[in-house]
Amino acid sequence: MKWVELKMGQLGVVDNPNYKITALLNHSVMITVQSDSCGIFECKPLGSIWAKFPEFYSSKNTIMFGDLRRNFMMNQQNGLVSKPFRKAHANRDNDQEPVKLTHYLLAIADLDYLCVLDYKMWEFLLVSKLV
């Protein structure tokens, strides 16, 4: 957990008044599942957050970001796969993924049901809205 807190602190996420962070979760909350396509692996169960804060969060208003599709196996309708960020020290000035994600989130911010979106197409939908 110390690495999650350290990285989020370095990125300015934790103390930024523009973000409403409910929880930071590390590997320890992942559960082991088995699927035909991925075998046995660990994934992130959004249901644990929804169960803890049902008055605030559900599949209707939650998006989880990550670079591994299998992390969303338990909640595929809420997982948005982004490109992995590699070699941060060399690529930090050229990484456009956070910028594109920001535009996408602003474009969908007023929707009542985020779980009906097809996040596999998020970059295409973003381009079509901007053109």
XYZ file of C-alpha atoms in Angstrom:
131
model
C 0.000 0.000 0.000
C 2.906 2.335 0.657
C 3.745 2.316 -3.085
C 0.188 3.165 -4.069
C 0.134 6.065 -1.604
C 3.591 7.224 -2.691
C 2.748 7.204 -6.410
C -0.619 8.895 -5.938
C 1.097 11.527 -3.782
C 3.807 12.117 -6.376
C 1.173 12.493 -9.083
C -0.695 15.050 -6.966
C -3.836 12.931 -6.857
C -4.354 12.602 -3.107
C -4.175 16.295 -2.184
C -5.753 17.726 -5.332
C -9.055 19.475 -4.496
C -10.354 18.667 -7.994
C -10.359 14.922 -7.268
C -12.809 13.146 -5.024
C -10.851 10.048 -4.067
C -12.909 7.548 -2.104
C -10.280 4.875 -1.652
C -6.863 3.760 -2.774
C -6.719 0.004 -3.194
C -3.672 -2.166 -3.551
C -3.103 -5.772 -4.551
C -4.388 -7.114 -1.214
C -8.055 -6.479 -2.107
C -7.875 -8.443 -5.349
C -9.650 -11.792 -5.527
C -8.660 -14.952 -7.351
C -10.938 -15.972 -10.214
C -10.808 -18.411 -13.083
C -11.949 -17.883 -16.656
C -11.670 -19.890 -19.842
C -9.834 -17.077 -21.623
C -7.366 -16.009 -18.891
C -7.028 -19.035 -16.637
C -6.554 -18.378 -12.900
C -5.653 -14.809 -11.993
C -6.426 -12.019 -9.564
C -8.807 -9.176 -10.373
C -10.231 -6.065 -8.763
C -13.738 -6.498 -7.303
C -15.635 -3.222 -7.490
C -18.410 -4.961 -5.593
C -16.419 -4.474 -2.385
C -16.565 -0.685 -2.828
C -20.225 -0.783 -3.851
C -21.055 -2.878 -0.771
C -19.181 -0.534 1.564
C -20.643 2.689 0.109
C -23.966 1.715 -1.536
C -25.468 5.142 -0.999
C -22.745 6.700 -3.151
C -21.375 4.123 -5.592
C -22.731 1.439 -7.897
C -22.200 0.083 -11.398
C -24.141 3.112 -12.638
C -21.526 5.682 -11.595
C -18.191 3.868 -11.411
C -15.329 3.616 -13.884
C -12.138 1.742 -13.083
C -9.023 2.453 -15.148
C -6.151 0.114 -15.824
C -3.903 -1.325 -18.478
C -4.918 -4.984 -18.010
C -8.373 -6.026 -19.192
C -8.379 -9.071 -16.916
C -8.396 -6.763 -13.862
C -11.993 -5.921 -14.758
C -13.203 -9.513 -15.174
C -15.667 -9.208 -12.287
C -17.019 -5.865 -13.548
C -16.310 -5.699 -17.261
C -18.954 -3.045 -17.889
C -17.072 -0.656 -15.577
C -13.499 -1.160 -16.774
C -11.767 1.223 -19.146
C -8.487 -0.139 -20.484
C -5.838 2.484 -21.097
C -2.413 2.202 -22.631
C 0.354 1.217 -20.208
C 2.639 4.023 -19.143
C 6.185 2.854 -19.692
C 9.512 4.524 -19.004
C 7.935 7.409 -17.106
C 11.192 9.326 -16.762
C 11.617 9.435 -20.557
C 7.995 9.651 -21.706
C 6.324 11.902 -19.165
C 6.251 14.974 -21.420
C 4.832 13.069 -24.395
C 2.168 10.947 -22.696
C -1.224 12.013 -24.066
C -3.289 9.260 -22.446
C -4.226 11.315 -19.341
C -5.220 14.239 -21.560
C -7.429 12.021 -23.733
C -8.970 10.405 -20.646
C -9.733 13.842 -19.221
C -11.557 14.868 -22.409
C -13.478 11.593 -22.426
C -14.520 11.928 -18.778
C -15.683 15.483 -19.360
C -17.696 14.291 -22.367
C -19.544 11.645 -20.320
C -19.716 13.509 -16.992
C -23.425 14.306 -17.208
C -24.587 10.783 -18.053
C -26.769 9.074 -15.451
C -25.687 5.520 -16.267
C -22.011 4.987 -17.042
C -22.417 1.210 -17.045
C -24.150 1.280 -20.443
C -21.105 2.720 -22.222
C -18.799 0.536 -24.282
C -15.384 1.474 -22.919
C -13.631 -0.662 -25.524
C -14.390 2.150 -27.952
C -13.631 5.125 -25.695
C -10.896 6.616 -27.895
C -13.016 6.310 -31.044
C -16.022 7.904 -29.323
C -13.837 10.718 -28.061
C -12.561 11.460 -31.555
C -16.067 11.382 -33.028
C -17.327 13.858 -30.394
C -14.451 16.245 -31.007
C -14.718 16.206 -34.806
